[in-house]
Coordinates of C-alpha atoms in Angstrom, one line a residue:
M1 CA -2.0 13.8 -15.0
G2 CA -3.5 15.1 -18.2
S3 CA -3.6 18.6 -19.5
A4 CA -6.0 21.1 -17.9
L5 CA -9.0 21.9 -20.0
F6 CA -10.5 25.3 -19.7
D7 CA -13.6 27.0 -21.2
C8 CA -11.7 30.2 -21.3
P9 CA -9.2 31.2 -24.1
T10 CA -7.3 33.6 -21.9
L11 CA -6.4 30.8 -19.5
N12 CA -5.5 28.6 -22.4
R13 CA -3.0 31.1 -23.6
V14 CA -1.6 31.5 -20.1
L15 CA -1.2 27.7 -19.8
V16 CA 0.7 27.5 -23.1
Q17 CA 3.1 30.2 -21.9
A18 CA 3.4 28.4 -18.6
R19 CA 4.5 25.2 -20.3
L20 CA 7.1 27.1 -22.4
E21 CA 8.5 28.9 -19.3
S22 CA 8.5 25.7 -17.3
S23 CA 10.3 23.8 -20.1
A24 CA 12.9 26.5 -20.4
S25 CA 13.5 26.4 -16.6
R26 CA 14.0 22.6 -16.8
T27 CA 16.5 22.8 -19.6
S28 CA 18.6 25.5 -17.8
S29 CA 21.9 24.3 -16.4
F30 CA 21.4 26.5 -13.3
P31 CA 19.6 25.3 -10.2
V32 CA 16.3 26.9 -9.4
H33 CA 15.5 27.7 -5.8
H34 CA 11.8 27.4 -5.5
S35 CA 11.5 29.1 -2.1
S36 CA 13.1 32.4 -3.1
R37 CA 12.2 32.9 -6.7
K38 CA 9.9 35.6 -7.9
R39 CA 6.5 35.0 -9.4
P40 CA 7.0 34.0 -13.1
S41 CA 5.6 36.2 -15.8
F42 CA 2.8 33.7 -16.8
L43 CA 1.5 33.8 -13.2
R44 CA 1.5 37.6 -13.1
K45 CA -0.4 37.4 -16.4
L46 CA -2.9 34.9 -14.9
L47 CA -3.6 37.1 -11.9
S48 CA -3.9 40.3 -14.0
D49 CA -6.5 38.6 -16.3
T50 CA -8.5 37.0 -13.4
A51 CA -10.7 40.0 -13.0
L52 CA -11.9 39.7 -16.6
I53 CA -12.9 36.0 -16.2
S54 CA -16.2 34.8 -14.9
P55 CA -15.6 32.1 -12.4
S56 CA -18.7 30.2 -13.4
K57 CA -17.2 29.7 -16.9
V58 CA -13.9 28.2 -15.8
H59 CA -13.7 24.5 -15.3
V60 CA -10.5 22.7 -14.5
N61 CA -10.5 19.0 -15.2
A62 CA -6.9 18.2 -14.2
L63 CA -3.7 19.9 -13.2
P64 CA -1.2 20.6 -16.0
E65 CA 2.0 18.7 -16.3
F66 CA 4.5 21.3 -15.1
D67 CA 6.3 22.2 -12.0
D68 CA 5.0 23.9 -8.9
F69 CA 5.1 27.2 -10.8
F70 CA 1.3 26.8 -11.0
W71 CA 0.6 27.7 -7.5
E72 CA 2.5 29.1 -4.5
K73 CA 2.7 27.5 -1.2
A74 CA 0.1 28.7 1.2
P75 CA 1.3 30.2 4.5
T76 CA 1.2 27.8 7.5
P77 CA 1.8 30.0 10.6
L78 CA 0.4 27.5 13.1
L79 CA 2.0 24.4 11.6
D80 CA 5.4 26.2 11.6
L81 CA 5.3 26.2 15.4
I82 CA 4.5 22.5 15.8
E83 CA 7.5 20.2 16.2
T84 CA 6.0 17.6 18.5
P85 CA 2.4 16.5 19.4
I86 CA 2.8 17.9 22.9
Q87 CA 2.6 21.4 21.4
L88 CA -1.0 20.8 20.3
K89 CA -2.2 20.8 23.9
N90 CA -2.0 24.6 24.2
L91 CA -4.2 25.2 21.1
S92 CA -7.9 26.1 21.1
L93 CA -10.5 24.2 19.1
K94 CA -10.4 27.1 16.5
D95 CA -6.6 26.8 16.3
L96 CA -6.9 23.0 15.8
K97 CA -9.3 23.6 12.9
Q98 CA -6.8 26.0 11.3
L99 CA -4.0 23.6 11.9
A100 CA -5.9 20.8 10.1
D101 CA -6.4 23.1 7.1
E102 CA -2.7 24.0 7.1
I103 CA -1.7 20.3 7.3
R104 CA -4.0 19.5 4.4
S105 CA -2.5 22.4 2.4
E106 CA 1.0 21.2 3.2
M107 CA 0.4 17.7 2.1
S108 CA -1.3 18.8 -1.1
F109 CA 1.6 21.1 -2.0
V110 CA 4.5 18.8 -1.1
L111 CA 3.1 15.4 -2.2
S112 CA 1.1 16.4 -5.3
K113 CA 4.1 15.7 -7.5
T114 CA 4.7 12.2 -6.2
Q115 CA 1.9 10.8 -8.5
K116 CA 0.5 9.0 -5.4
T117 CA -3.1 9.3 -4.3
L118 CA -3.5 11.5 -1.2
N119 CA -7.2 10.9 -0.6
C120 CA -6.6 8.6 2.4
S121 CA -4.3 11.0 4.1
L122 CA -6.4 14.1 3.4
A123 CA -9.5 12.4 4.8
A124 CA -7.8 11.6 8.1
V125 CA -6.3 15.0 8.9
E126 CA -8.8 16.2 11.5
L127 CA -8.9 12.8 13.0
T128 CA -5.1 12.7 13.3
V129 CA -5.1 16.2 14.9
A130 CA -7.8 15.2 17.4
I131 CA -6.0 12.0 18.3
H132 CA -2.7 13.8 19.1
Y133 CA -4.6 16.5 20.9
V134 CA -6.3 14.1 23.3
F135 CA -3.8 11.3 23.7
H136 CA -0.2 11.6 24.8
A137 CA 2.1 9.9 22.3
P138 CA 4.6 8.3 22.5
M139 CA 3.6 7.2 26.0
D140 CA 0.1 6.4 24.6
K141 CA 0.5 4.0 21.7
I142 CA -1.1 5.0 18.4
L143 CA -1.3 2.3 15.7
W144 CA -2.4 2.6 12.1
D145 CA -3.6 -0.2 9.8
V146 CA -3.1 1.7 6.6
G147 CA 0.2 3.6 6.1
E148 CA -1.3 6.1 3.7
E149 CA -3.6 7.5 6.4
A150 CA -0.6 8.4 8.6
Y151 CA 1.0 11.2 6.6
A152 CA -0.5 13.9 8.9
H153 CA 0.7 11.8 11.8
K154 CA 4.2 12.0 10.3
I155 CA 4.0 15.8 9.9
L156 CA 3.0 16.2 13.5
T157 CA 5.7 14.0 14.9
G158 CA 8.8 15.8 13.6
R159 CA 9.0 14.5 10.0
R160 CA 7.6 17.5 8.2
S161 CA 10.9 18.7 6.9
R162 CA 11.5 15.3 5.2
L163 CA 8.0 14.9 3.8
H164 CA 9.3 15.6 0.3
T165 CA 11.4 12.5 0.5
L166 CA 8.4 10.3 1.1
R167 CA 8.8 6.9 -0.6
Q168 CA 12.2 7.9 -2.0
R169 CA 15.6 6.3 -1.5
D170 CA 16.9 7.1 1.9
G171 CA 13.7 9.1 2.5
I172 CA 10.9 8.6 5.0
S173 CA 8.8 5.5 4.7
G174 CA 5.3 5.6 3.1
Y175 CA 4.1 3.6 6.1
T176 CA 4.6 3.7 9.8
S177 CA 8.0 2.3 10.9
R178 CA 9.3 1.7 14.4
F179 CA 12.8 2.3 13.1
E180 CA 11.8 5.8 11.9
S181 CA 10.2 7.4 14.9
E182 CA 9.3 6.6 18.5
Y183 CA 5.8 7.8 17.7
D184 CA 5.3 4.8 15.3
A185 CA 4.3 2.2 17.8
F186 CA 4.0 -0.6 15.2
G187 CA 4.8 -1.0 11.5
A188 CA 1.9 -0.8 9.1
G189 CA 1.4 -1.4 5.4
H190 CA -2.0 -3.0 4.7
G191 CA -1.6 -5.8 7.1
C192 CA -4.8 -5.5 9.1
N193 CA -2.7 -6.0 12.2
S194 CA -3.2 -2.9 14.3
I195 CA -5.9 -4.3 16.6
S196 CA -3.9 -7.6 17.2
A197 CA -0.7 -5.7 17.9
G198 CA -2.6 -3.2 20.1
L199 CA -4.2 -5.9 22.1
G200 CA -0.8 -7.4 22.8
M201 CA 0.4 -4.1 24.0
A202 CA -2.7 -3.7 26.1
A203 CA -2.1 -7.1 27.7
A204 CA 1.6 -6.2 28.4
R205 CA 0.5 -2.9 29.9
D206 CA -2.0 -4.6 32.2
L207 CA 0.7 -7.0 33.4
K208 CA 3.0 -4.1 34.2
G209 CA 0.2 -2.2 36.0
K210 CA 0.4 0.8 33.8
K211 CA -2.4 3.2 32.6
D212 CA -1.3 4.3 29.2
C213 CA -3.8 4.2 26.3
I214 CA -3.7 2.0 23.3
V215 CA -5.3 3.6 20.2
T216 CA -5.7 1.7 16.9
V217 CA -7.0 3.2 13.7
I218 CA -8.6 0.9 11.1
S219 CA -10.2 1.7 7.7
N220 CA -12.9 0.3 5.4
G221 CA -10.3 -1.9 3.6
T222 CA -9.1 -3.6 6.8
T223 CA -12.6 -4.5 7.9
M224 CA -12.7 -6.9 5.0
A225 CA -10.1 -9.1 6.7
G226 CA -11.0 -11.9 9.1
Q227 CA -8.0 -11.1 11.2
V228 CA -9.6 -7.8 12.3
Y229 CA -12.7 -9.5 13.6
E230 CA -10.7 -12.2 15.3
A231 CA -8.7 -9.5 17.1
M232 CA -11.9 -7.7 18.1
N233 CA -13.4 -10.9 19.4
N234 CA -10.3 -11.6 21.4
A235 CA -10.2 -8.0 22.8
G236 CA -13.8 -8.3 23.8
Y237 CA -13.1 -11.7 25.5
L238 CA -10.1 -10.3 27.4
D239 CA -12.0 -7.1 28.2
S240 CA -8.8 -5.1 27.7
N241 CA -9.0 -1.3 27.7
M242 CA -8.2 -0.1 24.2
V243 CA -9.7 2.3 21.7
V244 CA -10.4 1.2 18.1
I245 CA -11.2 4.0 15.7
L246 CA -12.9 3.0 12.5
N247 CA -12.1 5.6 9.8
D248 CA -15.1 5.1 7.5
T249 CA -14.7 6.7 4.1
R250 CA -17.9 4.9 2.9
H251 CA -16.0 3.1 0.2
S252 CA -16.6 -0.5 -0.6
L253 CA -15.4 -3.2 -3.1
Q254 CA -18.9 -3.8 -4.1
Q255 CA -19.8 -2.1 -7.4
I256 CA -22.9 -0.1 -6.3
R257 CA -24.3 2.7 -8.2
P258 CA -23.9 6.0 -6.3
E259 CA -27.6 6.7 -6.3
N260 CA -28.2 3.2 -4.7
A261 CA -25.3 3.4 -2.2
P262 CA -26.4 3.5 1.4
K263 CA -25.9 6.9 3.0
M264 CA -24.8 7.3 6.6
S265 CA -25.5 10.8 7.6
V266 CA -24.0 12.5 10.7
N267 CA -26.5 15.1 11.9
I268 CA -27.1 16.9 15.1
L269 CA -29.1 14.0 16.6
S270 CA -26.5 11.3 15.8
S271 CA -23.7 13.7 17.1
T272 CA -25.6 14.3 20.3
L273 CA -26.2 10.6 20.8
S274 CA -22.5 9.8 20.2
K275 CA -21.5 12.3 22.8
I276 CA -24.0 10.8 25.3
Q277 CA -22.8 7.3 24.6
S278 CA -19.2 8.3 25.2
S279 CA -19.9 10.3 28.3
K280 CA -18.5 9.0 31.6
S281 CA -21.8 9.5 33.5
F282 CA -23.8 7.5 30.9
R283 CA -21.4 4.6 30.9
R284 CA -21.2 4.5 34.7
F285 CA -25.0 4.5 34.8
R286 CA -25.0 1.6 32.3
E287 CA -22.5 -0.4 34.3
A288 CA -24.5 0.2 37.5
L289 CA -27.7 -1.1 35.8
K290 CA -25.8 -4.2 34.7
G291 CA -24.8 -4.8 38.3
I292 CA -28.3 -4.4 39.6
T293 CA -29.8 -6.8 37.0
K294 CA -27.2 -9.4 37.9
R295 CA -28.7 -9.5 41.5
F296 CA -32.0 -10.6 40.1
G297 CA -30.6 -13.6 38.4
Q298 CA -29.0 -14.6 35.1
G299 CA -32.3 -14.5 33.3
M300 CA -33.0 -10.9 34.2
Y301 CA -29.5 -9.9 33.3
Q302 CA -29.7 -11.5 29.8
W303 CA -33.1 -9.9 29.2
A304 CA -31.7 -6.4 30.2
A305 CA -28.7 -7.0 27.9
K306 CA -31.0 -7.8 25.0
V307 CA -33.1 -4.6 25.6
D308 CA -29.8 -2.6 25.7
E309 CA -28.7 -4.2 22.5
Y310 CA -32.0 -3.6 20.7
A311 CA -32.2 0.0 21.9
R312 CA -28.6 0.8 20.8
G313 CA -29.2 -0.9 17.5
M314 CA -32.3 1.2 16.8
I315 CA -30.4 4.5 17.4
G316 CA -27.2 3.4 15.8
P317 CA -26.4 2.9 12.1
P318 CA -26.9 -0.5 10.4
G319 CA -24.3 -3.0 11.4
S320 CA -23.3 -1.3 14.7
T321 CA -24.6 -4.2 16.8
L322 CA -21.9 -6.4 15.2
F323 CA -19.2 -4.7 17.2
E324 CA -21.3 -5.0 20.3
E325 CA -21.6 -8.8 19.7
L326 CA -17.8 -9.0 19.5
G327 CA -17.5 -7.3 22.8
L328 CA -16.7 -3.7 21.8
Y329 CA -18.7 -0.8 23.1
Y330 CA -19.8 1.1 20.0
I331 CA -19.8 4.9 19.8
G332 CA -20.9 6.7 16.6
P333 CA -21.2 7.8 14.0
V334 CA -19.0 10.9 14.5
D335 CA -18.3 13.5 11.9
G336 CA -14.6 13.0 11.1
H337 CA -14.1 16.6 10.0
N338 CA -15.7 18.2 13.0
I339 CA -12.8 18.9 15.4
K340 CA -15.1 19.8 18.3
D341 CA -17.1 16.6 18.1
L342 CA -14.0 14.4 17.7
V343 CA -12.2 16.0 20.6
C344 CA -15.3 15.8 22.8
V345 CA -15.8 12.1 22.1
L346 CA -12.1 11.1 22.3
Q347 CA -11.6 13.0 25.6
E348 CA -14.5 11.1 27.2
V349 CA -13.2 7.8 25.9
A350 CA -9.7 8.5 27.1
S351 CA -11.0 9.4 30.6
L352 CA -12.7 6.1 31.2
E353 CA -11.0 3.4 33.2
S354 CA -11.7 -0.4 33.3
T355 CA -14.5 -0.4 30.8
G356 CA -13.1 -2.7 28.2
P357 CA -12.5 -2.1 24.4
V358 CA -14.3 0.8 22.7
L359 CA -15.0 1.3 19.0
V360 CA -15.4 4.9 17.8
H361 CA -17.0 5.0 14.3
V362 CA -15.8 8.1 12.4
I363 CA -17.2 9.2 9.1
T364 CA -14.8 11.0 6.7
D365 CA -14.7 12.1 3.1
E366 CA -11.7 11.3 0.9
G367 CA -12.4 14.3 -1.3
R368 CA -12.2 16.7 1.6
G369 CA -10.3 19.9 1.1
T370 CA -8.5 19.2 -2.1
D371 CA -8.7 20.6 -5.6
I372 CA -6.5 17.9 -6.9
P373 CA -8.4 15.3 -9.0
R374 CA -8.8 11.9 -7.4
C375 CA -6.2 9.5 -8.8
G376 CA -7.7 6.2 -8.0
R377 CA -5.4 3.2 -8.3
S378 CA -5.8 1.3 -11.6
F379 CA -4.9 -2.3 -11.9
L380 CA -5.1 -5.0 -14.5
K381 CA -7.9 -7.5 -13.8
V382 CA -6.1 -10.5 -15.1
Y383 CA -8.7 -12.8 -13.5
S384 CA -11.5 -12.0 -16.1
N385 CA -13.0 -15.1 -17.6
M386 CA -11.0 -17.4 -15.4
G387 CA -13.9 -19.0 -13.5
R388 CA -15.2 -18.8 -10.0
F389 CA -12.0 -20.0 -8.4
T390 CA -9.8 -17.0 -9.2
L391 CA -8.2 -15.1 -6.3
V392 CA -6.2 -12.0 -6.1
I393 CA -5.3 -11.9 -2.4
F394 CA -2.6 -11.4 0.2
L395 CA -1.0 -14.9 0.4
T396 CA -1.7 -16.6 3.7
T397 CA -0.4 -19.9 4.8
Q398 CA -3.6 -21.4 6.2
Y399 CA -5.7 -20.4 3.2
V400 CA -3.3 -21.5 0.4
V401 CA -2.2 -24.8 2.0
Q402 CA -5.3 -26.2 3.8
D403 CA -8.0 -24.6 1.7
V404 CA -6.5 -24.9 -1.7
D405 CA -3.4 -27.0 -2.4
L406 CA -4.1 -29.9 0.0
Q407 CA -7.5 -30.3 -1.8
R408 CA -6.1 -29.8 -5.3
L409 CA -8.8 -27.2 -6.0
P410 CA -8.5 -25.4 -9.3
V411 CA -7.8 -22.0 -7.8
R412 CA -5.9 -19.4 -9.9
F413 CA -3.7 -17.0 -7.9
A414 CA -2.9 -13.8 -9.8
I415 CA 0.0 -12.3 -7.8
T416 CA 0.5 -8.7 -8.5
S417 CA 3.4 -6.4 -7.4
A418 CA 5.9 -9.2 -7.9
G419 CA 9.5 -8.5 -7.0
L420 CA 10.6 -5.0 -6.2
V421 CA 7.9 -2.3 -6.1
G422 CA 9.8 1.0 -6.1
S423 CA 8.5 3.7 -3.7
D424 CA 6.3 1.3 -1.7
G425 CA 9.4 -0.4 -0.4
P426 CA 9.5 -3.9 1.2
A427 CA 6.1 -3.5 2.9
L428 CA 4.2 -4.2 -0.3
G429 CA 7.0 -6.0 -2.3
G430 CA 6.7 -9.5 -3.6
A431 CA 10.1 -11.0 -2.9
F432 CA 9.0 -14.2 -1.3
D433 CA 6.1 -15.6 -3.3
I434 CA 8.3 -17.8 -5.6
T435 CA 9.8 -19.6 -2.6
Y436 CA 6.5 -20.0 -0.8
M437 CA 4.3 -21.1 -3.7
A438 CA 6.8 -23.4 -5.4
C439 CA 7.3 -25.5 -2.3
L440 CA 3.6 -26.6 -2.4
P441 CA 3.3 -30.1 -3.9
N442 CA 0.3 -29.5 -6.1
M443 CA 0.9 -25.9 -7.2
I444 CA 1.8 -24.8 -10.8
V445 CA 4.1 -21.8 -10.6
M446 CA 4.9 -19.5 -13.6
A447 CA 5.9 -16.0 -14.4
P448 CA 5.7 -14.0 -17.6
S449 CA 8.5 -12.1 -19.2
D450 CA 6.3 -9.6 -21.0
E451 CA 2.6 -8.8 -21.7
I452 CA 2.1 -11.4 -24.3
E453 CA 3.4 -14.0 -22.0
L454 CA 1.1 -12.8 -19.3
I455 CA -1.9 -13.1 -21.6
R456 CA -0.9 -16.6 -22.5
M457 CA -0.5 -17.5 -18.9
V458 CA -3.9 -16.2 -18.1
A459 CA -5.3 -18.4 -20.9
T460 CA -3.2 -21.3 -19.6
A461 CA -4.5 -20.9 -16.0
A462 CA -8.1 -20.8 -17.3
R463 CA -7.7 -24.2 -18.8
I464 CA -6.2 -25.9 -15.8
D465 CA -9.1 -27.5 -13.8
D466 CA -7.4 -30.2 -11.8
R467 CA -5.0 -28.3 -9.5
P468 CA -4.1 -24.8 -8.3
V469 CA -2.0 -22.5 -10.4
C470 CA -0.3 -19.1 -9.7
F471 CA 1.4 -16.5 -11.9
R472 CA 3.3 -13.4 -10.7
Y473 CA 3.6 -10.2 -12.6
P474 CA 5.2 -6.8 -11.6
R475 CA 3.6 -3.4 -11.4
G476 CA 2.9 -1.3 -14.4
A477 CA 4.1 -2.1 -18.0
I478 CA 6.7 -4.7 -18.5
V479 CA 7.8 -4.0 -22.1
E480 CA 6.1 -2.8 -25.2
L481 CA 3.6 -5.3 -26.7
R482 CA 4.8 -7.2 -29.7
K483 CA 1.3 -7.3 -31.0
P484 CA -2.2 -6.1 -30.0
P485 CA -3.0 -7.2 -26.5
F486 CA -6.5 -8.7 -27.2
C487 CA -5.6 -10.9 -30.1
S488 CA -6.1 -14.7 -30.0
V489 CA -3.2 -16.2 -28.0
E490 CA -2.6 -19.9 -27.5
P491 CA -2.1 -21.3 -24.0
L492 CA 1.3 -22.5 -23.0
E493 CA 2.4 -26.1 -22.7
I494 CA 2.7 -26.8 -19.0
G495 CA 6.4 -26.9 -17.8
K496 CA 7.9 -25.7 -21.1
G497 CA 10.3 -22.8 -21.5
N498 CA 12.0 -21.5 -24.6
V499 CA 15.4 -20.3 -25.9
V500 CA 15.2 -16.6 -26.7
A501 CA 18.8 -16.1 -28.0
E502 CA 21.5 -18.6 -29.0
G503 CA 25.1 -18.4 -27.9
Q504 CA 27.9 -20.8 -26.8
D505 CA 29.9 -19.5 -23.9
V506 CA 27.5 -19.0 -21.0
A507 CA 23.7 -19.8 -20.6
L508 CA 21.5 -17.3 -18.8
L509 CA 18.2 -18.8 -17.6
G510 CA 15.9 -16.0 -16.6
Y511 CA 12.6 -16.2 -14.7
G512 CA 9.9 -13.6 -15.3
V513 CA 10.9 -10.1 -16.2
M514 CA 14.5 -10.9 -15.5
V515 CA 14.7 -12.3 -19.0
H516 CA 15.0 -8.8 -20.4
N517 CA 17.8 -8.0 -18.0
C518 CA 19.5 -11.1 -19.3
L519 CA 19.1 -9.8 -22.8
Q520 CA 20.6 -6.5 -21.8
A521 CA 23.6 -8.4 -20.4
K522 CA 23.9 -10.3 -23.7
S523 CA 24.2 -7.0 -25.6
L524 CA 26.8 -5.7 -23.2
L525 CA 28.9 -8.9 -23.4
A526 CA 28.6 -9.1 -27.2
N527 CA 30.8 -6.0 -27.4
L528 CA 33.4 -7.9 -25.4
G529 CA 33.4 -11.0 -27.6
V530 CA 31.3 -13.2 -25.3
Q531 CA 28.5 -15.1 -26.8
I532 CA 25.5 -15.7 -24.5
T533 CA 22.5 -17.9 -24.7
V534 CA 19.4 -16.5 -23.1
A535 CA 16.4 -18.7 -22.1
D536 CA 13.0 -18.0 -20.7
A537 CA 12.1 -20.6 -18.0
R538 CA 8.4 -19.5 -17.8
F539 CA 7.8 -22.2 -15.2
C540 CA 9.4 -22.6 -11.8
K541 CA 7.2 -25.7 -11.2
P542 CA 7.2 -27.9 -13.0
L543 CA 10.6 -27.2 -14.4
D544 CA 11.4 -27.7 -18.1
I545 CA 13.8 -30.6 -17.6
E546 CA 14.7 -31.0 -21.3
L547 CA 15.6 -27.3 -21.5
L548 CA 17.9 -27.6 -18.4
R549 CA 19.6 -30.6 -19.8
Q550 CA 20.1 -28.9 -23.2
L551 CA 21.6 -25.8 -21.5
C552 CA 24.0 -27.9 -19.4
R553 CA 25.0 -30.1 -22.4
N554 CA 25.9 -27.1 -24.6
H555 CA 27.4 -24.7 -22.1
E556 CA 30.2 -24.7 -19.4
F557 CA 28.4 -22.1 -17.3
L558 CA 24.7 -21.9 -16.3
I559 CA 23.4 -18.8 -14.4
T560 CA 19.8 -18.5 -13.2
V561 CA 18.4 -15.0 -12.7
E562 CA 15.3 -14.2 -10.7
E563 CA 13.7 -11.3 -8.8
G564 CA 13.1 -13.4 -5.8
T565 CA 14.8 -14.6 -2.6
V566 CA 17.0 -17.6 -1.9
G567 CA 14.9 -20.8 -2.0
G568 CA 13.0 -19.8 -5.1
F569 CA 13.5 -20.7 -8.8
G570 CA 17.3 -21.1 -8.6
S571 CA 17.0 -23.5 -5.7
H572 CA 14.6 -25.7 -7.6
V573 CA 17.0 -25.7 -10.6
A574 CA 19.9 -26.6 -8.4
Q575 CA 17.9 -29.4 -6.8
F576 CA 17.2 -30.9 -10.2
L577 CA 20.7 -30.5 -11.5
A578 CA 22.2 -32.2 -8.4
L579 CA 19.8 -35.2 -8.5
D580 CA 20.2 -35.5 -12.3
G581 CA 24.0 -35.6 -12.0
Q582 CA 24.5 -32.5 -14.1
L583 CA 26.7 -30.8 -11.4
D584 CA 29.0 -33.9 -11.4
G585 CA 30.4 -33.0 -14.8
M586 CA 31.7 -29.9 -16.4
V587 CA 28.8 -27.5 -15.8
K588 CA 29.2 -24.8 -13.3
W589 CA 26.0 -23.3 -11.9
R590 CA 25.6 -19.9 -10.3
P591 CA 22.4 -18.2 -9.0
I592 CA 21.6 -14.5 -9.1
V593 CA 18.8 -13.7 -6.6
L594 CA 17.7 -10.9 -4.3
P595 CA 20.1 -10.3 -1.4
D596 CA 19.2 -11.6 2.1
K597 CA 17.9 -8.2 3.2
Y598 CA 15.0 -5.9 2.6
I599 CA 15.5 -3.5 -0.2
G600 CA 14.4 0.0 0.9
Q601 CA 12.2 2.3 -1.0
A602 CA 13.7 3.9 -4.1
S603 CA 13.0 4.1 -7.8
P604 CA 12.7 0.7 -9.6
R605 CA 16.0 1.3 -11.4
E606 CA 17.7 2.2 -8.1
Q607 CA 16.3 -0.9 -6.4
L608 CA 17.5 -3.2 -9.1
S609 CA 21.0 -1.7 -8.8
M610 CA 20.9 -2.1 -5.0
A611 CA 19.9 -5.7 -5.4
G612 CA 22.5 -6.5 -8.1
L613 CA 19.9 -7.5 -10.8
T614 CA 20.6 -5.0 -13.6
G615 CA 22.0 -6.0 -16.9
H616 CA 25.4 -4.6 -15.9
H617 CA 25.5 -6.7 -12.8
I618 CA 24.6 -9.9 -14.7
A619 CA 27.2 -9.2 -17.3
A620 CA 29.8 -8.6 -14.6
T621 CA 29.0 -11.9 -13.0
V622 CA 29.5 -13.7 -16.4
L623 CA 32.9 -12.0 -16.8
S624 CA 34.0 -13.0 -13.3
L625 CA 33.1 -16.6 -14.1
L626 CA 35.1 -16.4 -17.3
G627 CA 38.2 -15.2 -15.4
R628 CA 38.0 -11.6 -16.5
P629 CA 37.6 -9.6 -13.3
R630 CA 39.2 -6.5 -14.7
D631 CA 36.6 -6.4 -17.5
A632 CA 33.9 -7.0 -14.9
L633 CA 35.1 -4.1 -12.8
H634 CA 35.5 -1.8 -15.8
L635 CA 31.9 -2.7 -16.8
M636 CA 30.5 -1.7 -13.4
T637 CA 32.4 1.6 -13.3

């Protein structure tokens, strides 16, 4: 967040005073209880000067970087009474609207300091309230494709008091989790799996002869995955009763100018048509007409079906007939911020029996009800100037093996979020890509230790035109640049690592960003009289054979360090050492990898400590190998 910019000197002076008081409070050794403290002097000053300021002359560009002194928590009388979704049943439509406003206020207040975008969750508040008002969770199963849209769902299902721990160590997950609540029917990250999972639940329900509802919520992003359409097609073929809700925020990956972007309005006419389409009487009438036309033969039935399709396509938005072709009954568009319309449509849909899958198209606005600036996710487009065969995707077995590696196509895979990813936890972590990609016969696999190495690997990948190549890199900055990022950098020689620091007692061979943790371990061990060699492998496949032989020849111990699972870089090193006879002599090899478990959400530093990959852990491993367990224990304490 940047500093707030005002066109008013009075507010500027107040903000300066706010920063001073906020800084003073942070340096105090006494705890501050936010819920009971009095309004600070700068806020009283702000309120007293407000009458002298013209609102039209005040423009806030961003929130300032200080604590929640800037605003007080708005009262939430209705939300305070809600502990489970069943308590929504007694509320009126007016109360539901107020409840949605209070939930949005609660999320903005509690989560604004997490530096995570809230747009997805804020857009889905009314939709979430309507879903829980109409359906009966946890008996009815509610599934989400995108975890960030489920924050309001978490608040309504008994997790409000722990919302401030979202994405923190031992806190609640940033996604839906079956281990966290019985109201989370299925785990979600960004897997595009809710329809598939929901269809499986619907099939199991039908076999058991039960009548509970299956509701899946998908978004714009998930509609770009083929798995979604495969699941829709399968649902249409099986004709299973389930409700698919498309939460359409009208965002797209296509770079379209705002003035040229297609507008999908929800007006009185479209709202009325949506209510008619969802009504029980209309759908029964439609099914009756289908039965009548079947009596006149298959030709008459197909002609009537085409008329129905054309008529619904004319009154519906562009693309609506796609869902009809897949076998889903389309209803929409519906205003996703109109509680009355949402409840009306969902109640009609929930009351229908034996009518097959339904898709409800809901239009929402990500900027709804928030004064917090939109913090869109920024990412490094490492695939610039790398040719038409560059991919930045979720790795899928079929696509990578059959479509790329088997054909030796020159595809470049830029794998982001490598290793541990902090508050996003294991759902979006990249712990398995080394193991998976390095086992493919034609794949070149590499990982940079810093930004300059990343730039060189981009240049290297751009020059490879006879086989696929992948490189992994973590989130955010790695280390400070050694020189300007856009200077001319030479590509790397394929399969060549380098020695970063020379020693004689133990060799540490790091892969990727773990090289810097190895250097930290070297500094710690130097104080204990242990001389360490640190090498940067760069490539997992092909391995630098000469470098490995050199390290084995000059050292008694070799330790490989990687931020990946068993079966990755260390396993490939061990395979070569065994076949080359290096392990038959004096060399002792030890791997340091991620433990065989999922590392929960926490800060990156905490996650590395939990995984045993910090510089202290590496140094302790070295001391244990050298027969100095006491020194190792002292180092860790």
